[in-house]
mmCIF file of C-alpha atoms and ligand atoms in Angstrom:
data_model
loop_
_atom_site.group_PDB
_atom_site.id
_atom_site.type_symbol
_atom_site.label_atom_id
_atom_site.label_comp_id
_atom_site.label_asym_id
_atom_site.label_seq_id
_atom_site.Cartn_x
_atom_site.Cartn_y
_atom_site.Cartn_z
ATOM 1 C CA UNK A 1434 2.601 -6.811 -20.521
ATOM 2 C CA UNK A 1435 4.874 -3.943 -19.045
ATOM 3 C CA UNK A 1436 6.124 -4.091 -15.317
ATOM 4 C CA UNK A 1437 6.473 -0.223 -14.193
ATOM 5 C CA UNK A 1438 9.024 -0.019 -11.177
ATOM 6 C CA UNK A 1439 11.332 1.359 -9.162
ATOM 7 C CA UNK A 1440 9.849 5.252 -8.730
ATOM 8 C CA UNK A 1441 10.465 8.806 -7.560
ATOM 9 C CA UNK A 1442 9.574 7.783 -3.648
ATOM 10 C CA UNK A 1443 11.870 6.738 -1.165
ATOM 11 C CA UNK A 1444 10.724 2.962 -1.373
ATOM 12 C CA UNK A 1445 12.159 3.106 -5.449
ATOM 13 C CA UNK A 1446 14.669 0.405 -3.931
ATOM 14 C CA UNK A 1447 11.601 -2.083 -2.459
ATOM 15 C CA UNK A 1448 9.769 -1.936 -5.439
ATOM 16 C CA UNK A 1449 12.888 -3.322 -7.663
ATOM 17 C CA UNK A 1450 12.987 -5.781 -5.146
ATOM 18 C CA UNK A 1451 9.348 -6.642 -5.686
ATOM 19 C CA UNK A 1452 9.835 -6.362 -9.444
ATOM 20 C CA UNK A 1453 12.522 -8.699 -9.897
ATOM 21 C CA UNK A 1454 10.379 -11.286 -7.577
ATOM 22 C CA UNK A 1455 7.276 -10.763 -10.020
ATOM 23 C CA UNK A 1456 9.741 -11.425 -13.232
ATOM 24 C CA UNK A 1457 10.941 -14.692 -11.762
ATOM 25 C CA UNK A 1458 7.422 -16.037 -10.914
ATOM 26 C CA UNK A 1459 5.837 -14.668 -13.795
ATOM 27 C CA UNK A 1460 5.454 -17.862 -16.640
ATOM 28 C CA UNK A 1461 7.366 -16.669 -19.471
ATOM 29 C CA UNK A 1462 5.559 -19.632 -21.634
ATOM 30 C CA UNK A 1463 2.471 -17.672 -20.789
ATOM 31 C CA UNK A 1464 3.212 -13.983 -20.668
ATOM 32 C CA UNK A 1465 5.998 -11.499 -22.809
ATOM 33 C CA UNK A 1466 6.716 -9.200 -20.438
ATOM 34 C CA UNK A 1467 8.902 -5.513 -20.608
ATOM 35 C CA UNK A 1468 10.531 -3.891 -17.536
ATOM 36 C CA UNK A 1469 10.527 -0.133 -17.200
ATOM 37 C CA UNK A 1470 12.670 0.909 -14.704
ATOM 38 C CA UNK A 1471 11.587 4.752 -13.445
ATOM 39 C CA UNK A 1472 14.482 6.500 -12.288
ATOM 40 C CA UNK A 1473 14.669 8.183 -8.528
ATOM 41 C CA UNK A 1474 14.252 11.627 -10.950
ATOM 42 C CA UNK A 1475 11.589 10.328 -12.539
ATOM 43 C CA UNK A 1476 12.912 9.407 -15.728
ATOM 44 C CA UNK A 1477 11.303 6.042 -17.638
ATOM 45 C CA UNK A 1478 14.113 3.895 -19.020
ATOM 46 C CA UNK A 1479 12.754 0.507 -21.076
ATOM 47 C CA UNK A 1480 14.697 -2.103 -19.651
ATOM 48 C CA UNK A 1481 15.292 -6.336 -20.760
ATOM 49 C CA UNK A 1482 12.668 -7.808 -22.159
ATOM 50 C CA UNK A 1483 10.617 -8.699 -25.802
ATOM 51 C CA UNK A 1484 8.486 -7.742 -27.913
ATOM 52 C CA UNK A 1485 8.658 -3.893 -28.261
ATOM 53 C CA UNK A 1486 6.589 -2.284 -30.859
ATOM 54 C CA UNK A 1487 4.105 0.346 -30.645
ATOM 55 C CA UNK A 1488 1.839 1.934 -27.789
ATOM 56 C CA UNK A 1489 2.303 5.364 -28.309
ATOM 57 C CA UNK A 1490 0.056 6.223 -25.703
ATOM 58 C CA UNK A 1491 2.492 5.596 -23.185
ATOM 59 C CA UNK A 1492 4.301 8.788 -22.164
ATOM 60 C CA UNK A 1493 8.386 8.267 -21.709
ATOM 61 C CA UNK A 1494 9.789 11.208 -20.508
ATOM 62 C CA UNK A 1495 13.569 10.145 -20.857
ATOM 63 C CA UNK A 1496 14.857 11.887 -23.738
ATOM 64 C CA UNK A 1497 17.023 9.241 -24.396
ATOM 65 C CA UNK A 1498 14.369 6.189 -23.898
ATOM 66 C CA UNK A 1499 12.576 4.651 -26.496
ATOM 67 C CA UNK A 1500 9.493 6.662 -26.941
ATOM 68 C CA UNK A 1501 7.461 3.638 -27.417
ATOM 69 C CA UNK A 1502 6.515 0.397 -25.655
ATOM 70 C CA UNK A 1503 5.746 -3.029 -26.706
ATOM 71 C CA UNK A 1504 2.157 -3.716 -27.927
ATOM 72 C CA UNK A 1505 1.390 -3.568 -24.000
ATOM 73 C CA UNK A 1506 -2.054 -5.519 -22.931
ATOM 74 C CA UNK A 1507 -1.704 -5.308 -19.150
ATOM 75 C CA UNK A 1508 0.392 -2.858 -17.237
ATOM 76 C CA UNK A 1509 1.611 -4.065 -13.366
ATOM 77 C CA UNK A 1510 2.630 -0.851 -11.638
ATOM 78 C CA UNK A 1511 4.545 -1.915 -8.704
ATOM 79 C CA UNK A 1512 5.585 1.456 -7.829
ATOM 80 C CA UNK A 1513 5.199 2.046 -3.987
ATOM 81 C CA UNK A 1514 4.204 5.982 -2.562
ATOM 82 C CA UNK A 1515 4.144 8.794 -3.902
ATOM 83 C CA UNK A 1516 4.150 9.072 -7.886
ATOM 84 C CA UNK A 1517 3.247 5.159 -8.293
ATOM 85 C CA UNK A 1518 0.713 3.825 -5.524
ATOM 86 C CA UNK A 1519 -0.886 7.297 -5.480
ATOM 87 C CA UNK A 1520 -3.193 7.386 -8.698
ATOM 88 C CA UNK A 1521 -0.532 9.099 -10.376
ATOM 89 C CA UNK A 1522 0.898 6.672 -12.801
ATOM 90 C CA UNK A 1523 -2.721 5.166 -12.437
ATOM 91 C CA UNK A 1524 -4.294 8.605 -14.796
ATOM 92 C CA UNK A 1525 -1.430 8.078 -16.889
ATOM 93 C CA UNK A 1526 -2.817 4.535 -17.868
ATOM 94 C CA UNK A 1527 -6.573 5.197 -17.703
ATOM 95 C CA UNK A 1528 -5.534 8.115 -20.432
ATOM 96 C CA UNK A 1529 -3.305 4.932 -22.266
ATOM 97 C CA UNK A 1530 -6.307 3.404 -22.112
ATOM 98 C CA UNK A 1531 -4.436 -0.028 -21.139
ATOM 99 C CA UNK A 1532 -5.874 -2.422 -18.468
ATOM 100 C CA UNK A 1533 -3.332 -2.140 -15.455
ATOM 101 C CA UNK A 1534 -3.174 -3.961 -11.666
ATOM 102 C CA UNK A 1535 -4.469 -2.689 -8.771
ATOM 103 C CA UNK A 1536 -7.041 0.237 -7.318
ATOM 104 C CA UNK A 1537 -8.032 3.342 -9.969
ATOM 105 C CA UNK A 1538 -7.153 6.511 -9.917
ATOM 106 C CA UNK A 1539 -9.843 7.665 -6.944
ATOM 107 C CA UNK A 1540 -9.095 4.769 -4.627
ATOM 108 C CA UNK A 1541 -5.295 5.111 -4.768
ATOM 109 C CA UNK A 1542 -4.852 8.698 -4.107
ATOM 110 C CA UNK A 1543 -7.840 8.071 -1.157
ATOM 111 C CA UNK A 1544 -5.597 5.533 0.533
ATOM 112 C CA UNK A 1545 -2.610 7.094 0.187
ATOM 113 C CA UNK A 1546 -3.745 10.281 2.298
ATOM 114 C CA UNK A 1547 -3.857 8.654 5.945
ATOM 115 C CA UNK A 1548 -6.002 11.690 6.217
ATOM 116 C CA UNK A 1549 -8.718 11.898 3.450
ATOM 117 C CA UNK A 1550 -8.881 7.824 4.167
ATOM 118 C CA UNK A 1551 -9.675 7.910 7.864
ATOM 119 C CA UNK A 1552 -12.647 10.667 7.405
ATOM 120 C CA UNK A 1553 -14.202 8.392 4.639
ATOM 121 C CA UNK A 1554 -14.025 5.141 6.884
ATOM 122 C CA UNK A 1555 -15.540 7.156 9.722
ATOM 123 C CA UNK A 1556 -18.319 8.030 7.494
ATOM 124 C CA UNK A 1557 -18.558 4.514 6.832
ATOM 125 C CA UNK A 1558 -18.840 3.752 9.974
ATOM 126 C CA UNK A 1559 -15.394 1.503 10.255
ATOM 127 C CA UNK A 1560 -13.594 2.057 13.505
ATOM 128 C CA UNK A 1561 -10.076 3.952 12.846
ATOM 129 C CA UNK A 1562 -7.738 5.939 15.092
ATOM 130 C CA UNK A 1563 -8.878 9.467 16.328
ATOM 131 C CA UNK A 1564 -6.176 12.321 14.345
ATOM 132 C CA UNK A 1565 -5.781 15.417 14.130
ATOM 133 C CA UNK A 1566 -4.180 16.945 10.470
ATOM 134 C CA UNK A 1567 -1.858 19.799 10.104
ATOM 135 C CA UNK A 1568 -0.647 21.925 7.149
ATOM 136 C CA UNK A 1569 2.551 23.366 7.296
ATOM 137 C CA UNK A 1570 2.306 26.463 8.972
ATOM 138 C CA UNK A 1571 0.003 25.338 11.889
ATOM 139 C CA UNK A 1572 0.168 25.407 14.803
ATOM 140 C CA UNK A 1573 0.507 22.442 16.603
ATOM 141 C CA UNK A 1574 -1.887 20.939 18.427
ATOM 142 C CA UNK A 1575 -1.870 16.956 20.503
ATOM 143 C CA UNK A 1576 -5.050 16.601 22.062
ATOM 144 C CA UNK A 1577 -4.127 12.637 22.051
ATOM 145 C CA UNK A 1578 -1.302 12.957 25.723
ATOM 146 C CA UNK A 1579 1.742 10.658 24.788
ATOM 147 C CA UNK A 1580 3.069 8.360 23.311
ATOM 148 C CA UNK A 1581 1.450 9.717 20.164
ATOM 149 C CA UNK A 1582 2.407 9.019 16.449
ATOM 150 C CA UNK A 1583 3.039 11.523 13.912
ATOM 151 C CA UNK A 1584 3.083 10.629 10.383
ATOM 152 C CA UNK A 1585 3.348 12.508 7.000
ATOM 153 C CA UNK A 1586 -0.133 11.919 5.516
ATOM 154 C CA UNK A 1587 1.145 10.313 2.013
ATOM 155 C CA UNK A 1588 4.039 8.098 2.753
ATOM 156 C CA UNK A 1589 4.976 4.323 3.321
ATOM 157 C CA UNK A 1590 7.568 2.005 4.684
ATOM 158 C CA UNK A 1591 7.675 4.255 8.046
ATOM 159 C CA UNK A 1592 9.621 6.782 6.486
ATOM 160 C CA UNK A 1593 9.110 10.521 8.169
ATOM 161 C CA UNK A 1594 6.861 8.457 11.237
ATOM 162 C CA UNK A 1595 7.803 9.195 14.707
ATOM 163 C CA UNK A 1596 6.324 7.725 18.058
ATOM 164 C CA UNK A 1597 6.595 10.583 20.002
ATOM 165 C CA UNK A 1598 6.863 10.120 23.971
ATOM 166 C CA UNK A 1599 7.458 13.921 25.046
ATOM 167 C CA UNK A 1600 6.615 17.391 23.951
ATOM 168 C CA UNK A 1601 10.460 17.806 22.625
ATOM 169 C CA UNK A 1602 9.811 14.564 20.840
ATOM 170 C CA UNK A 1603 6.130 15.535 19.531
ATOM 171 C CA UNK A 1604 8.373 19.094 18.187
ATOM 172 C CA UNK A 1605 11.173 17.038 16.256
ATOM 173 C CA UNK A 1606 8.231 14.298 14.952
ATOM 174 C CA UNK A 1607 6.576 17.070 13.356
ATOM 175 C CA UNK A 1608 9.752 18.558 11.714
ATOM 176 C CA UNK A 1609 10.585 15.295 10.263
ATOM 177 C CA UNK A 1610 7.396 14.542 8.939
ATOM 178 C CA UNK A 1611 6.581 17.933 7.616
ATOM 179 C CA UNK A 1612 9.822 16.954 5.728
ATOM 180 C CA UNK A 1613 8.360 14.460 3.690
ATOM 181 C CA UNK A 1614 4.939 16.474 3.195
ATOM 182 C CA UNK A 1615 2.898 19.196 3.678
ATOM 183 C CA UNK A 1616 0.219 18.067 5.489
ATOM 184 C CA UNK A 1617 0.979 15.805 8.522
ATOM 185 C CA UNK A 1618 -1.160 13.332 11.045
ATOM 186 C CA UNK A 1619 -0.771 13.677 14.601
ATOM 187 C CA UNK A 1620 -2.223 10.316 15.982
ATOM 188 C CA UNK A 1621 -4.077 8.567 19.397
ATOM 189 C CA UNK A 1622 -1.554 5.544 20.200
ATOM 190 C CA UNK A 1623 -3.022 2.638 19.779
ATOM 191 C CA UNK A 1624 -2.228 -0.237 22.316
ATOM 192 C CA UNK A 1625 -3.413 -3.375 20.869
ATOM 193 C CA UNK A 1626 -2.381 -6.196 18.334
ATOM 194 C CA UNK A 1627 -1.132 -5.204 14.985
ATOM 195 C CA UNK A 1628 -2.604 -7.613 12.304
ATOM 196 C CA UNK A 1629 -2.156 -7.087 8.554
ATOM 197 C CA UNK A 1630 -4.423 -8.940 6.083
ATOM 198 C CA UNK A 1631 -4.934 -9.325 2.770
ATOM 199 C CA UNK A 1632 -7.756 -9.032 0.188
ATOM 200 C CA UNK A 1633 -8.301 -9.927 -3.331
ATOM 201 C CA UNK A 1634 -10.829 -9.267 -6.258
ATOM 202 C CA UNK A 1635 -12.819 -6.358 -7.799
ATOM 203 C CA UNK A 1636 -16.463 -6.871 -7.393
ATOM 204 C CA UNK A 1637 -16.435 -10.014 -4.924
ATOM 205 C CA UNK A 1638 -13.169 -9.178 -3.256
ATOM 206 C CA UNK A 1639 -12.060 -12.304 -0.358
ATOM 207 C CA UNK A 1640 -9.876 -11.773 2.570
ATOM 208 C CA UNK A 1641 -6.577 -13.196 3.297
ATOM 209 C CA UNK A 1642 -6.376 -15.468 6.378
ATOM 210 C CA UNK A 1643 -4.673 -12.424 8.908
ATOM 211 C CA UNK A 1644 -1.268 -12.622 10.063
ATOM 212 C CA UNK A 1645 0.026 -10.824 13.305
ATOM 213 C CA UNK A 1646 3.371 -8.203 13.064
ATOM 214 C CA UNK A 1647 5.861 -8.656 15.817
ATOM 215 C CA UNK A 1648 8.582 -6.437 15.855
ATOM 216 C CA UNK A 1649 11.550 -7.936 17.331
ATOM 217 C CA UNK A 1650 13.987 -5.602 19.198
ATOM 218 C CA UNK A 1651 11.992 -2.249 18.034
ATOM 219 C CA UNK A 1652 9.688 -0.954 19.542
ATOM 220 C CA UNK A 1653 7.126 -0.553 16.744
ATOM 221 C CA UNK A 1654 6.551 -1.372 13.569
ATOM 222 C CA UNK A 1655 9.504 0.777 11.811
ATOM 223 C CA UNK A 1656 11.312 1.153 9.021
ATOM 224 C CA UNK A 1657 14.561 -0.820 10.555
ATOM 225 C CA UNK A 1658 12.084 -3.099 11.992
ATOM 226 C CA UNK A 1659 10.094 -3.596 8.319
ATOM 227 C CA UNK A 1660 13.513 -4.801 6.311
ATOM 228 C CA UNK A 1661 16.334 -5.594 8.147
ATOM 229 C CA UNK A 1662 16.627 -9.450 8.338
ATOM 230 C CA UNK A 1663 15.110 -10.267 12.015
ATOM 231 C CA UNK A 1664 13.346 -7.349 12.553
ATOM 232 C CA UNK A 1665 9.975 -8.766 12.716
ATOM 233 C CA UNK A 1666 8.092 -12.336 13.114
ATOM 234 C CA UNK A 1667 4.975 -12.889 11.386
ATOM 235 C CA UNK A 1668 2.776 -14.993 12.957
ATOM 236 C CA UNK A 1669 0.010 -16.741 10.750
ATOM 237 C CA UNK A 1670 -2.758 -16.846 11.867
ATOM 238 C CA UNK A 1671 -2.056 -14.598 15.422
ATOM 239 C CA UNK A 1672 -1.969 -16.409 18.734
ATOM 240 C CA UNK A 1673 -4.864 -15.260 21.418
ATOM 241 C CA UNK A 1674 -7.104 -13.851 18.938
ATOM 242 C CA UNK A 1675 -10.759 -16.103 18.529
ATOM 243 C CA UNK A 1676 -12.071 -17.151 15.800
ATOM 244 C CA UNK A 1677 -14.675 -14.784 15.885
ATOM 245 C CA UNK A 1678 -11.904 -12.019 15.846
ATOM 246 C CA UNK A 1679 -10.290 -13.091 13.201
ATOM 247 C CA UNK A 1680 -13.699 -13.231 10.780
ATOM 248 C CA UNK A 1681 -13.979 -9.813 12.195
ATOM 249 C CA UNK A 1682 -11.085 -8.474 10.830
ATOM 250 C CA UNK A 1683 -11.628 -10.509 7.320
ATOM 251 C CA UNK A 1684 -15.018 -8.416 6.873
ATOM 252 C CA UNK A 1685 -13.873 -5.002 8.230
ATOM 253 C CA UNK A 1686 -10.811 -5.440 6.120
ATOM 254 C CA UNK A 1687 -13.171 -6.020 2.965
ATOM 255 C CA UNK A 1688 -15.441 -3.478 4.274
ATOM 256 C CA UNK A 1689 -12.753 -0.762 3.920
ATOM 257 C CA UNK A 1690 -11.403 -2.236 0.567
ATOM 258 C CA UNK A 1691 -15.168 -1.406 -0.565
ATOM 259 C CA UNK A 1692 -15.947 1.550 0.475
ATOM 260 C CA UNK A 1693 -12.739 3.051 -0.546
ATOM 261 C CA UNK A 1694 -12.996 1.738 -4.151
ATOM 262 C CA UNK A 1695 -10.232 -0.470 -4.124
ATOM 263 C CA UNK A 1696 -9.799 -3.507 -6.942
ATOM 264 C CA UNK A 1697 -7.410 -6.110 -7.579
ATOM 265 C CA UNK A 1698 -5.310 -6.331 -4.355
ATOM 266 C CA UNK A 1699 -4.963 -4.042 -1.069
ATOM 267 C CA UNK A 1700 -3.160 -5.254 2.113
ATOM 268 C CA UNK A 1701 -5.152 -3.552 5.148
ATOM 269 C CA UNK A 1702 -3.702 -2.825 8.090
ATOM 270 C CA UNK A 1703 -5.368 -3.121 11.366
ATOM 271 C CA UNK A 1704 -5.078 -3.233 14.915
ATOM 272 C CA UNK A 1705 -7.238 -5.537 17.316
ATOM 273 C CA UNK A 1706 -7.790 -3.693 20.928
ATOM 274 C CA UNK A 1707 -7.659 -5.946 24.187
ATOM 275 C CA UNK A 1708 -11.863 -6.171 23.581
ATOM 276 C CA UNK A 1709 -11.458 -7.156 20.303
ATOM 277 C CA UNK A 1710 -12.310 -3.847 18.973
ATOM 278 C CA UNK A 1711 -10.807 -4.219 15.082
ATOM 279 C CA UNK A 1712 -9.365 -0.485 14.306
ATOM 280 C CA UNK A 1713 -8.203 -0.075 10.675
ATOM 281 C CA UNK A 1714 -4.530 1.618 10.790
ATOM 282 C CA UNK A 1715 -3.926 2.196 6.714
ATOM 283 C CA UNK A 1716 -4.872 0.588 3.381
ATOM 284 C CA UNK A 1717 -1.945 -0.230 0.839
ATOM 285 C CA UNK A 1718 -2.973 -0.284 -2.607
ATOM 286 C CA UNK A 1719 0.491 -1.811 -3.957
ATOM 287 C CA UNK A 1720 1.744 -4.057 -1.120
ATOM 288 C CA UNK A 1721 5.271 -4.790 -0.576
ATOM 289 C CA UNK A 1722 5.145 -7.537 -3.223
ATOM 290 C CA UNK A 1723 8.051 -9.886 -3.182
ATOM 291 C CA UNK A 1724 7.164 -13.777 -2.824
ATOM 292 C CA UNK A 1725 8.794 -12.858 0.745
ATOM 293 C CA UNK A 1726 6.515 -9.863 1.583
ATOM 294 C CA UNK A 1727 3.447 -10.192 3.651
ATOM 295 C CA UNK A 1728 0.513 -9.851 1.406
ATOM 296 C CA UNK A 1729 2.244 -13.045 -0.547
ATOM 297 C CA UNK A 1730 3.162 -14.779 2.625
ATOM 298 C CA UNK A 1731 -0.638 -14.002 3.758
ATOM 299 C CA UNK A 1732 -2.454 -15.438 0.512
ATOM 300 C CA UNK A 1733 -0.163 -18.270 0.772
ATOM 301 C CA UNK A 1734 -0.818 -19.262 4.146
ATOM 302 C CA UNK A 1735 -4.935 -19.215 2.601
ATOM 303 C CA UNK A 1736 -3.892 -21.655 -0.170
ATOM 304 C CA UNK A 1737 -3.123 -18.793 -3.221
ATOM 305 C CA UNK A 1738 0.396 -19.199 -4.120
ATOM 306 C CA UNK A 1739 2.107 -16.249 -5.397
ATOM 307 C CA UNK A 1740 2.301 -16.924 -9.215
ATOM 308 C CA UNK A 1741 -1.419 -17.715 -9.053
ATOM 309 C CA UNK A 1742 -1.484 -14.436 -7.415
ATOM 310 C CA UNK A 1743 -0.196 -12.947 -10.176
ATOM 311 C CA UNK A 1744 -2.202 -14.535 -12.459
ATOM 312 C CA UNK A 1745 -5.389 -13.740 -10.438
ATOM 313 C CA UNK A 1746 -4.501 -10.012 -10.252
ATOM 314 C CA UNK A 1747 -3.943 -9.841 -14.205
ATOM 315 C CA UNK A 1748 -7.351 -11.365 -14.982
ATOM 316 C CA UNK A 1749 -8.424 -8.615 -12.726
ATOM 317 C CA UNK A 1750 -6.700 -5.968 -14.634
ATOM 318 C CA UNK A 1751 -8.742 -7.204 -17.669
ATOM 319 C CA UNK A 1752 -11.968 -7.739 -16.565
ATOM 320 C CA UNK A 1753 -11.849 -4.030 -15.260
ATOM 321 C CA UNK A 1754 -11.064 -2.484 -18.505
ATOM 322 C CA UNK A 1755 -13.355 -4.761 -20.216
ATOM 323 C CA UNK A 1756 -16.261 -3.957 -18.491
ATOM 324 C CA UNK A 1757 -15.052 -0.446 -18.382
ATOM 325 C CA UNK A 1758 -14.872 -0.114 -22.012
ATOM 326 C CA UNK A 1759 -18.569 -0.992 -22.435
ATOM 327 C CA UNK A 1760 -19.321 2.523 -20.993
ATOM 328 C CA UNK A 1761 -20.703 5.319 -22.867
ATOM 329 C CA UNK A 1762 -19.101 8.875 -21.796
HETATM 330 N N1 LIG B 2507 -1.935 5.027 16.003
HETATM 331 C C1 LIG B 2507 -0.980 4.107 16.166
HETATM 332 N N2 LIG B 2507 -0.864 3.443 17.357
HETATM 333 C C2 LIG B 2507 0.111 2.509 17.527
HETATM 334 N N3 LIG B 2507 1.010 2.182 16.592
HETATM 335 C C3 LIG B 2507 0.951 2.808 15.403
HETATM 336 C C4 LIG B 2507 -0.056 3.794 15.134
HETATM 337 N N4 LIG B 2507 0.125 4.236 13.866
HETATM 338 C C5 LIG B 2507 1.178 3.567 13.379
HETATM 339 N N5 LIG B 2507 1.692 2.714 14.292
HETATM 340 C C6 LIG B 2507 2.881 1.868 14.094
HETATM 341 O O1 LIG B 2507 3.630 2.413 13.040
HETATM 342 C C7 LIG B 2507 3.713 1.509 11.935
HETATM 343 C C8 LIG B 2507 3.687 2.285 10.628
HETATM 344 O O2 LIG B 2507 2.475 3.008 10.517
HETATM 345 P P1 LIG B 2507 1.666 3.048 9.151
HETATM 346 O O3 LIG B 2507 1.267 1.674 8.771
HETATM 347 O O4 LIG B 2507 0.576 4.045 9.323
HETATM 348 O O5 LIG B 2507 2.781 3.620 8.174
HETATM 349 P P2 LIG B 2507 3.223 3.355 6.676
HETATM 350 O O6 LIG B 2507 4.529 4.024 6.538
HETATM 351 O O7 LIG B 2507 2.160 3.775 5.758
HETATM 352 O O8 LIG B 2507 3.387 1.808 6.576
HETATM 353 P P3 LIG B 2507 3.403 0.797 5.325
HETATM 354 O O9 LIG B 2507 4.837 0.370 5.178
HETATM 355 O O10 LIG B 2507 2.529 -0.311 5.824
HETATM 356 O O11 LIG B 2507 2.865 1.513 4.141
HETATM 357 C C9 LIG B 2507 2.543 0.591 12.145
HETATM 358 O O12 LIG B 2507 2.774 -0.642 11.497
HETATM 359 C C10 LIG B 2507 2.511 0.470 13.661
HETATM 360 O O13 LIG B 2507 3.525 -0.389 14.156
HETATM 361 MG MG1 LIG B 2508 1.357 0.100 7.467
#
């Protein structure tokens, strides 16, 4: 099997982290595994690892880089954002024809776009923040008062995101996150609990037990607040939410991993209003996937430790493209 990481996005240092995390958990009695690193410019480089002999299906761009892979069964793209999480590198392998983790090629470029993947849980009828999306070039318009958030529509880890608390705030927010993009989300503040959960399968996917985000000394969830040591407290399960709640946000979060086509693993984002109202923030096709990261910390807390994780998600990867292969086109 092949581990793709690193990336062109900004969060090309996270997913080496999360690579290097998979490599050590992964059971090297039961799995021969490759590394290719993608350079910040894009570039495929095959890195340590055994067993490489032909799958010429696999495009390498680097001139220097081998120009062929290992006889590759299962590909793990850990590749977070743009040009990884984004059905991207997810065509390349449906056209390698090689069973790889995670949501297709419709499902991660639908929950990448904050944009396109709001309108289609509407439709659905799953509760999500009220938006408004701009191209570059519009004007701008915040029907939503203040604070308001402003985020580039295809994006992760914070980057480009702005709470915005005045109109000279709301005109900077948009510069930065037109920066990053060229369509952009202006967005109603939400005042309630942020919970994060995680969910599991293909057909029969099963939620996570939910764990609560509490940024410590920022005020919201940010970038600073996502990796520096301290900046945040997860709390599993979260205090003063019921039961009831909590199974609420279990099904909604499977809801939306449904009706957006998701497989393998997604870690959905959600906040829970002072009614209990359960508002879906943002889907994540490709987690943050150290042992350390949330989605791990989440299935662990639910009794799925994170090699069996691994395992699980592979078996995943396989019964896809099995059952996929058994159609006529
Ligand atoms: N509408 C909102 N109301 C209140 N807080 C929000 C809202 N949208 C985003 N936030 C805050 O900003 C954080 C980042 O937003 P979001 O999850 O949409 O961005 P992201 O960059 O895609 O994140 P990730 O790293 O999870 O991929 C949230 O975790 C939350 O703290
Ligand atoms: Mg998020």
């Amino acid at each position: 099997m092949a581990i793709l990481a690193g990336g062109r996005s900004s969060e090309h240092e996270i997913s080496l982290a999360s690579a290097r995390s998979v490599l050590e958990a992964l059971d090297p009695e039961s799995y021969d595994v490759v590394t290719v690193a993608i350079a910040r410019d894009g570039k495929w480089e095959l890195g340590s690892g055994s067993g490489s002999s032909a799958a010429e299906t696999l495009p390498v761009p680097a001139a220097n880089a081998p120009a062929t892979l290992g006889a590759v069964d299962v590909v793990l793209p850990i590749l977070h954002g743009p040009f990884g999480e984004d059905g991207t590198v997810q065509g390349l392998l449906e056209l390698a024809d090689v069973a790889y983790v995670g949501a297709g090629v419709a499902a991660s470029a639908l929950c990448m776009d904050k944009d396109l993947f709001k309108k289609v849980l509407r439709d659905s009828g799953i509760m999500v923040a009220r938006h408004v999306a701009l191209r570059d070039g519009d004007e701008v318009a915040n029907p939503f008062g203040f604070p308001v958030f402003v985020k580039p529509a295809r994006l992760g880890s914070s980057v480009g995101i702005t709470k915005a608390h005045d109109e000279r705030e709301l005109a900077d927010a948009v510069r930065l996150a037109f920066r990053h993009d060229e369509k952009i989300l202006i967005e109603e503040f939400l005042d309630g609990t942020e919970v994060e959960v995680g969910v599991l399968g293909n057909r029969a996917p099963v939620a996570s037990i939910p764990g609560q985000i509490v940024p410590l000394g920022h005020e919201w969830y940010d970038y600073a607040s996502k990796y520096e040591e301290g900046g945040m407290k997860l709390v599993i399960p979260p205090e003063h939410l019921s039961e009831q709640t909590l199974a609420d946000v279990q099904r909604i979060a499977v809801e939306a991993f449904v009706v957006t086509e998701c497989e393998g693993m997604a870690r959905v984002d959600c906040f829970v209003l002072g009614d209990g109202t359960v508002v879906v923030n943002e889907l994540n096709t490709i987690p943050g996937f150290t042992s350390t990261s949330v989605y791990a910390k989440l299935f662990e807390a639910t009794g799925v430790r994170y090699s069996e994780l691994l395992d699980r998600l592979i078996d995943l990867a396989v019964e896809r493209r099995d059952r996929r292969s058994r159609l006529a086109y």
